[in-house]
CSV table of C-alpha atoms in Angstrom, one decimal:
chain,number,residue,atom,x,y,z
A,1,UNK,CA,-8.2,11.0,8.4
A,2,UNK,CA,-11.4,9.9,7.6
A,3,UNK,CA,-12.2,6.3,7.0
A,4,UNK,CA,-15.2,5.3,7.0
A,5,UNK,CA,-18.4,6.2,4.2
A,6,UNK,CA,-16.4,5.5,1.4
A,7,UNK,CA,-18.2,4.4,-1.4
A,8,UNK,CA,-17.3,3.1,-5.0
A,9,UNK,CA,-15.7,5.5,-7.6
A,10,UNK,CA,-17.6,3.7,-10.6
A,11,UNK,CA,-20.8,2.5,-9.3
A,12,UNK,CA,-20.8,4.4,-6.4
A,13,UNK,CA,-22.2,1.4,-3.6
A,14,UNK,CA,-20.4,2.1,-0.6
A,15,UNK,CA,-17.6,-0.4,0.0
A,16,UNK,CA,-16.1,-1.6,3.0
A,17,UNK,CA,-13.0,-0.2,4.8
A,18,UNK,CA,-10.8,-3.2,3.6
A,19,UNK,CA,-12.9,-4.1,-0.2
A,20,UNK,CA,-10.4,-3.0,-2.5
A,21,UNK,CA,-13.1,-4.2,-5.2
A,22,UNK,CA,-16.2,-3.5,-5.4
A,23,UNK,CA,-18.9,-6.2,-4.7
A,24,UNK,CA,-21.6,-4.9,-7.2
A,25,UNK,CA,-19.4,-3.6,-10.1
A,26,UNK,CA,-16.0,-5.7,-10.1
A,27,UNK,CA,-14.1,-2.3,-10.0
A,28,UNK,CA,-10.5,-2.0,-8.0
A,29,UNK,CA,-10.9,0.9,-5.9
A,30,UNK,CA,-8.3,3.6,-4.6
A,31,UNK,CA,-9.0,2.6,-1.1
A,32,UNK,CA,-6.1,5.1,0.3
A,33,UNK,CA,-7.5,7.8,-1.9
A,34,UNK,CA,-10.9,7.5,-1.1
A,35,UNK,CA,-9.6,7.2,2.9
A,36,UNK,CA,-7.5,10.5,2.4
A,37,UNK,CA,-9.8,12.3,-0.1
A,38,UNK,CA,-8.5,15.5,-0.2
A,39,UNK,CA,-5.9,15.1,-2.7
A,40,UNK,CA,-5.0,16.7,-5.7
A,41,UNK,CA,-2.8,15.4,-9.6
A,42,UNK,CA,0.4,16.9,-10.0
A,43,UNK,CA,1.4,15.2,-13.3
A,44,UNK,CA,-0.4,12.0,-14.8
A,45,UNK,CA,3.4,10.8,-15.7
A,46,UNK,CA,6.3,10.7,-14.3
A,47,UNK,CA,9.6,9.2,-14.3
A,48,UNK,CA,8.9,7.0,-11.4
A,49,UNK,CA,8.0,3.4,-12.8
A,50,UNK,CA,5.7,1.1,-10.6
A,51,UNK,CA,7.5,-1.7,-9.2
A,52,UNK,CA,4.5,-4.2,-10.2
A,53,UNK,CA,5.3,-3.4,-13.9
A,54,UNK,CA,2.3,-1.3,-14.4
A,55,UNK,CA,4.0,1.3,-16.1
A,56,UNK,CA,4.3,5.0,-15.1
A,57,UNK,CA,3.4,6.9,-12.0
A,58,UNK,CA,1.5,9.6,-11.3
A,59,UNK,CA,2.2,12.5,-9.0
A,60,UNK,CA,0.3,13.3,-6.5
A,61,UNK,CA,0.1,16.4,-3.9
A,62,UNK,CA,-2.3,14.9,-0.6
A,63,UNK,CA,-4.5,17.2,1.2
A,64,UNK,CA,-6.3,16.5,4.3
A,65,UNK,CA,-3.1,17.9,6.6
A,66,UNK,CA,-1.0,15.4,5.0
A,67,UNK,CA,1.0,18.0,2.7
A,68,UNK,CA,3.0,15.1,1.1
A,69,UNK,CA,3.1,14.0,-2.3
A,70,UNK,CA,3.6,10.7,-3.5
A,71,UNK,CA,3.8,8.4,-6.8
A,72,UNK,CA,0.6,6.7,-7.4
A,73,UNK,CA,-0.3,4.0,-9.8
A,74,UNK,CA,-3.9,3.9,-11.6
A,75,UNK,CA,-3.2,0.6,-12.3
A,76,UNK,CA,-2.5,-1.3,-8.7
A,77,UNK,CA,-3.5,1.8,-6.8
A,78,UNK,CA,0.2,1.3,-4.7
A,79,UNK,CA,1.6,4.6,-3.5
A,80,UNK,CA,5.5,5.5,-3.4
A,81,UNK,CA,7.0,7.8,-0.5
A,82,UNK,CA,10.0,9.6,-0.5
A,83,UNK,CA,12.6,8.9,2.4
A,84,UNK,CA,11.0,10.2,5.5
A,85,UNK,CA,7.5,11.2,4.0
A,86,UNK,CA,5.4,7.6,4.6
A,87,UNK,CA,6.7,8.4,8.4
A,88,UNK,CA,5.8,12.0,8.6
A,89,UNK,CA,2.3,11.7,7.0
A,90,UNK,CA,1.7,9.0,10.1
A,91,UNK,CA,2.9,10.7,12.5
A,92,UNK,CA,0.3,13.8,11.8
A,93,UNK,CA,-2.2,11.2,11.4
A,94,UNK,CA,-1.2,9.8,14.7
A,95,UNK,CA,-0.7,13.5,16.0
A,96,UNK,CA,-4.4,14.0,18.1
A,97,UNK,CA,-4.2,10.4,19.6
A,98,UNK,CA,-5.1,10.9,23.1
A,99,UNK,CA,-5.6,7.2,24.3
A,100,UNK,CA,-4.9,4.1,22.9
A,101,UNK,CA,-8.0,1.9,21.7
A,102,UNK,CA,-6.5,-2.0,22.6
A,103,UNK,CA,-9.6,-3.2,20.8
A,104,UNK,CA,-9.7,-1.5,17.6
A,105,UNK,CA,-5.5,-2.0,17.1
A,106,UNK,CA,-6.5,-6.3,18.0
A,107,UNK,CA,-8.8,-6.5,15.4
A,108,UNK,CA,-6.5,-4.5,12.9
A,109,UNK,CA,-4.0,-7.0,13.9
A,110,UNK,CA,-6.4,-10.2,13.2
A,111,UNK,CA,-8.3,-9.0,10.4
A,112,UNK,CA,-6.8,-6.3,8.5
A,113,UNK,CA,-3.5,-7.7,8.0
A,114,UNK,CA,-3.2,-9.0,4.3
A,115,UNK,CA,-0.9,-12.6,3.9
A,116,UNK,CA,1.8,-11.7,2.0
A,117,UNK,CA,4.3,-13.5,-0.7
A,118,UNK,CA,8.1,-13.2,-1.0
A,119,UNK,CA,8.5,-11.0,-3.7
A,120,UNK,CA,10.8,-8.4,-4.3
A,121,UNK,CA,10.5,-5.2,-6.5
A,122,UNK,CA,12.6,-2.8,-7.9
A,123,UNK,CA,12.9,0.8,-6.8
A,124,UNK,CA,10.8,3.3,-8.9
A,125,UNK,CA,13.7,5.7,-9.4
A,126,UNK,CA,16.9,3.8,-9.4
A,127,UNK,CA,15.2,0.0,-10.5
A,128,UNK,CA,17.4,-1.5,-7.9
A,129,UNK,CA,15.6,-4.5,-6.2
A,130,UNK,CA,14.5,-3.1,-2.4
A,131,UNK,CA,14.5,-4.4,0.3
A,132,UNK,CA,11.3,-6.1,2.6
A,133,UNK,CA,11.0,-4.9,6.0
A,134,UNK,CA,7.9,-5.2,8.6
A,135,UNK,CA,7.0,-1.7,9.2
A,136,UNK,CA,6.8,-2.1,13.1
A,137,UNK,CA,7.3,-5.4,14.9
A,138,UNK,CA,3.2,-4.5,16.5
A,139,UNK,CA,1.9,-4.4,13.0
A,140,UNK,CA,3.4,-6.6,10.2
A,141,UNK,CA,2.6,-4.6,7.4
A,142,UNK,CA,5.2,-5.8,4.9
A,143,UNK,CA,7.0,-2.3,3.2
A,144,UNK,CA,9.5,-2.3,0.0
A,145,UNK,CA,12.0,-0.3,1.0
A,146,UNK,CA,15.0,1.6,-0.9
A,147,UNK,CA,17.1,3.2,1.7
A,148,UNK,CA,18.1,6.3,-1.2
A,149,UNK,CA,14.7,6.8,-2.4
A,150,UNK,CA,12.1,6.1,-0.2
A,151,UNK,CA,9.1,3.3,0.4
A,152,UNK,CA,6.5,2.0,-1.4
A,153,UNK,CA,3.2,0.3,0.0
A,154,UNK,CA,0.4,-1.6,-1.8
A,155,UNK,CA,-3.2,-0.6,-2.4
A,156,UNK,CA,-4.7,-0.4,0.9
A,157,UNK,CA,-1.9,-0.9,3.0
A,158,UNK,CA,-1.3,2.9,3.8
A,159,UNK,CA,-5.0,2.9,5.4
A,160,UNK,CA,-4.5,0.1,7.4
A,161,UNK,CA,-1.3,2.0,8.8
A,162,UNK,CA,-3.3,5.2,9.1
A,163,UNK,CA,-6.1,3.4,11.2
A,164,UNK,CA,-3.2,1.9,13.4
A,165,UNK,CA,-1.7,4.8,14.2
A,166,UNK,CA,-5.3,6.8,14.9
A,167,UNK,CA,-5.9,3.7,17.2
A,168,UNK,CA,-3.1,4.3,19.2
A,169,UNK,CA,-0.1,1.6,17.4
A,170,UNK,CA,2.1,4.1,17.8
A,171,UNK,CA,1.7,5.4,21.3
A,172,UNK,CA,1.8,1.5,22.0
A,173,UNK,CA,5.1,0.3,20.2
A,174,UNK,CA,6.9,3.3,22.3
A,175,UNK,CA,5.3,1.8,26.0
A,176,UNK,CA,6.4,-2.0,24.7
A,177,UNK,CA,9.7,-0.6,23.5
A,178,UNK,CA,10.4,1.2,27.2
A,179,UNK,CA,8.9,-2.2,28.8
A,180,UNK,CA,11.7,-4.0,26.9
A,181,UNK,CA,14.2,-1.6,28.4
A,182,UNK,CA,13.4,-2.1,31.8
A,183,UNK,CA,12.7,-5.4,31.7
A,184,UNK,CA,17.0,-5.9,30.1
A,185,UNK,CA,17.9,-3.5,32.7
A,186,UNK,CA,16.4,-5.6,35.4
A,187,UNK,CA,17.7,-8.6,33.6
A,188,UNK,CA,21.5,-7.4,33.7
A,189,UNK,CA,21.4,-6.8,29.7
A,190,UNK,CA,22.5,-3.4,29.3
A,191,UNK,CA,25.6,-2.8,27.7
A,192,UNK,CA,29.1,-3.1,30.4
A,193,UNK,CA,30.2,-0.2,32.2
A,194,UNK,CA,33.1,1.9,30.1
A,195,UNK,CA,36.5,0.5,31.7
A,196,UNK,CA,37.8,2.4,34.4
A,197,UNK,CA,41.8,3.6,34.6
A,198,UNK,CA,44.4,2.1,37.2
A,199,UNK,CA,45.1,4.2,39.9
A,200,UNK,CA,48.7,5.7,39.3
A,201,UNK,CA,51.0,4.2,41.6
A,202,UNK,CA,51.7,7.0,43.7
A,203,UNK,CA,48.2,7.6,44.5
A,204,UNK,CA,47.0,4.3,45.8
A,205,UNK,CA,46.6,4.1,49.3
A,206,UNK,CA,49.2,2.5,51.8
A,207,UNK,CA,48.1,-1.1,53.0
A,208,UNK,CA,47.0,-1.3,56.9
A,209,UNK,CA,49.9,-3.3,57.6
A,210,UNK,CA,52.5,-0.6,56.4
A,211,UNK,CA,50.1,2.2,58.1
A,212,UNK,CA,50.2,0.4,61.3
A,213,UNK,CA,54.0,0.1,60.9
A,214,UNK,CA,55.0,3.7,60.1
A,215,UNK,CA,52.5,4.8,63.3
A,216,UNK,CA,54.2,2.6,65.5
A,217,UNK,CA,58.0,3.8,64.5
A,218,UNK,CA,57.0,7.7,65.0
A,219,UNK,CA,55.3,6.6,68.3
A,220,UNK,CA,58.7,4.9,69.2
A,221,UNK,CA,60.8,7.9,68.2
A,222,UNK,CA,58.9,10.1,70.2
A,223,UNK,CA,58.0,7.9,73.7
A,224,UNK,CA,60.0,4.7,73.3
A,225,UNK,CA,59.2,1.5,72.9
A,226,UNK,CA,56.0,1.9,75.3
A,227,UNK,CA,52.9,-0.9,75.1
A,228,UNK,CA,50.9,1.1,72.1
A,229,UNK,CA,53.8,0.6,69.8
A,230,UNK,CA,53.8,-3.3,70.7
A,231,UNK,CA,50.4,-3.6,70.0
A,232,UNK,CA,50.7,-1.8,66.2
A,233,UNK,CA,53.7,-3.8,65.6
A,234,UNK,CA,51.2,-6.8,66.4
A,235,UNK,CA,48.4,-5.3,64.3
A,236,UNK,CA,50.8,-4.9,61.7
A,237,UNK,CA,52.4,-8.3,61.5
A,238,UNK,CA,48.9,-9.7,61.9
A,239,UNK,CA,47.3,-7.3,58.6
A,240,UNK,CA,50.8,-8.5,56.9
A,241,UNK,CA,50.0,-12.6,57.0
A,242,UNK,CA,46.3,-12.2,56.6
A,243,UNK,CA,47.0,-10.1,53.4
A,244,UNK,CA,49.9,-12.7,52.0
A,245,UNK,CA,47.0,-15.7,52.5
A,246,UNK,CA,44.3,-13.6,50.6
């Protein structure tokens, strides 16, 4: 995905990764379109209504590998995902990643972040309010989510997520989420052990004292009472108290 020469769709000044306006003409710009660019209008309406209140979405199919298509709004420029999609379209964004850049995903986190405001929207199928989750504890991008039909993300917001995953984010949250692991497995905070079945009484084994006792009463059957039954006899007895104090 390409991010960077984007200029302004009405005056055409080039505009800065995160300038959703533009400086020199006052126009709110696309900023995910004009990241993606190779994109292409399915409808101009829809039955999809924007959860701002703008009115109806469009549909539209995008290009650039992405092969998803998603509701857009003219309006607020936000951009609605079916279940699974906003994921998918990352992770072939995130697909040729082959290091992670720790400096470029810091200064996402510090400057490309936007503050956000409790507000909750409804769904732009089923108007049912969604939820608010963070879409990954590394990067607190903020996504209205309905668990039936899908997310939605404000103007801008599926860039920043684009550049995070290019940058590495993802290859990152999985190393911190296996550091986690190890770190509760050294810690003693895995889950306990399944609980294990008593051992049938038949099948537990004889106590040393009774062992020693049976030995000595074949020995003395076969030889007598000769010294080595005296000392099992005394090995038992002895195996017998210590076991009664325990």
């Amino acid at each position: 995905m390409e991010t960077l020469g984007m200029n302004c769709t009405g005056c055409g000044a080039a505009l800065a990764i995160d300038a959703l306006v533009c400086p020199y003409c006052g126009l709110h710009n696309a900023v995910d379109l004009l990241a993606i660019r190779d994109f292409k209008v399915l409808a101009e309406h829809s039955e999809l209504r924007c959860p701002a209140g703008c009115g109806d979405l469009r549909l539209l199919q995008l290009g650039a590998g992405l092969h998803t298509t998603v509701g857009h709004c003219p309006s607020c420029n936000g951009l609605h995902f079916a279940p699974g999609a906003l994921q998918i379209a990352l992770d072939k964004v995130a697909g040729q990643v082959r290091e992670i850049n720790h400096g470029r995903l810091a200064r996402i986190k510090a400057e490309r972040i936007p503050s956000d405001s409790v507000r909750y929207r409804p769904c732009p199928v089923c108007q049912k309010l969604m939820h608010r989750r963070a879409f990954s504890p590394q990067v607190r991008i903020i996504v209205d989510d309905c668990h039936a039909h899908g997310q939605w993300l404000d103007s801008g917001e599926f860039t920043v997520l684009a550049e995070w995953h290019e940058a590495g984010g993802q290859q990152l949250a999985a190393q911190e989420a296996e550091r986690q692991q190890r770190i509760a497995s050294v810690q003693g905070d895995l889950p306990p052990p399944p609980p294990t079945e008593p051992t049938p009484v038949g099948q537990r084994p004889l106590p040393d004292w009774l062992s020693a006792l049976l030995i000595a009463g074949v020995i003395a059957w076969l030889f007598g009472l000769i010294w080595p039954v005296w000392l099992l006899l005394a090995g038992a007895a002895g195996s017998w108290w210590w076991q009664r104090r325990s």
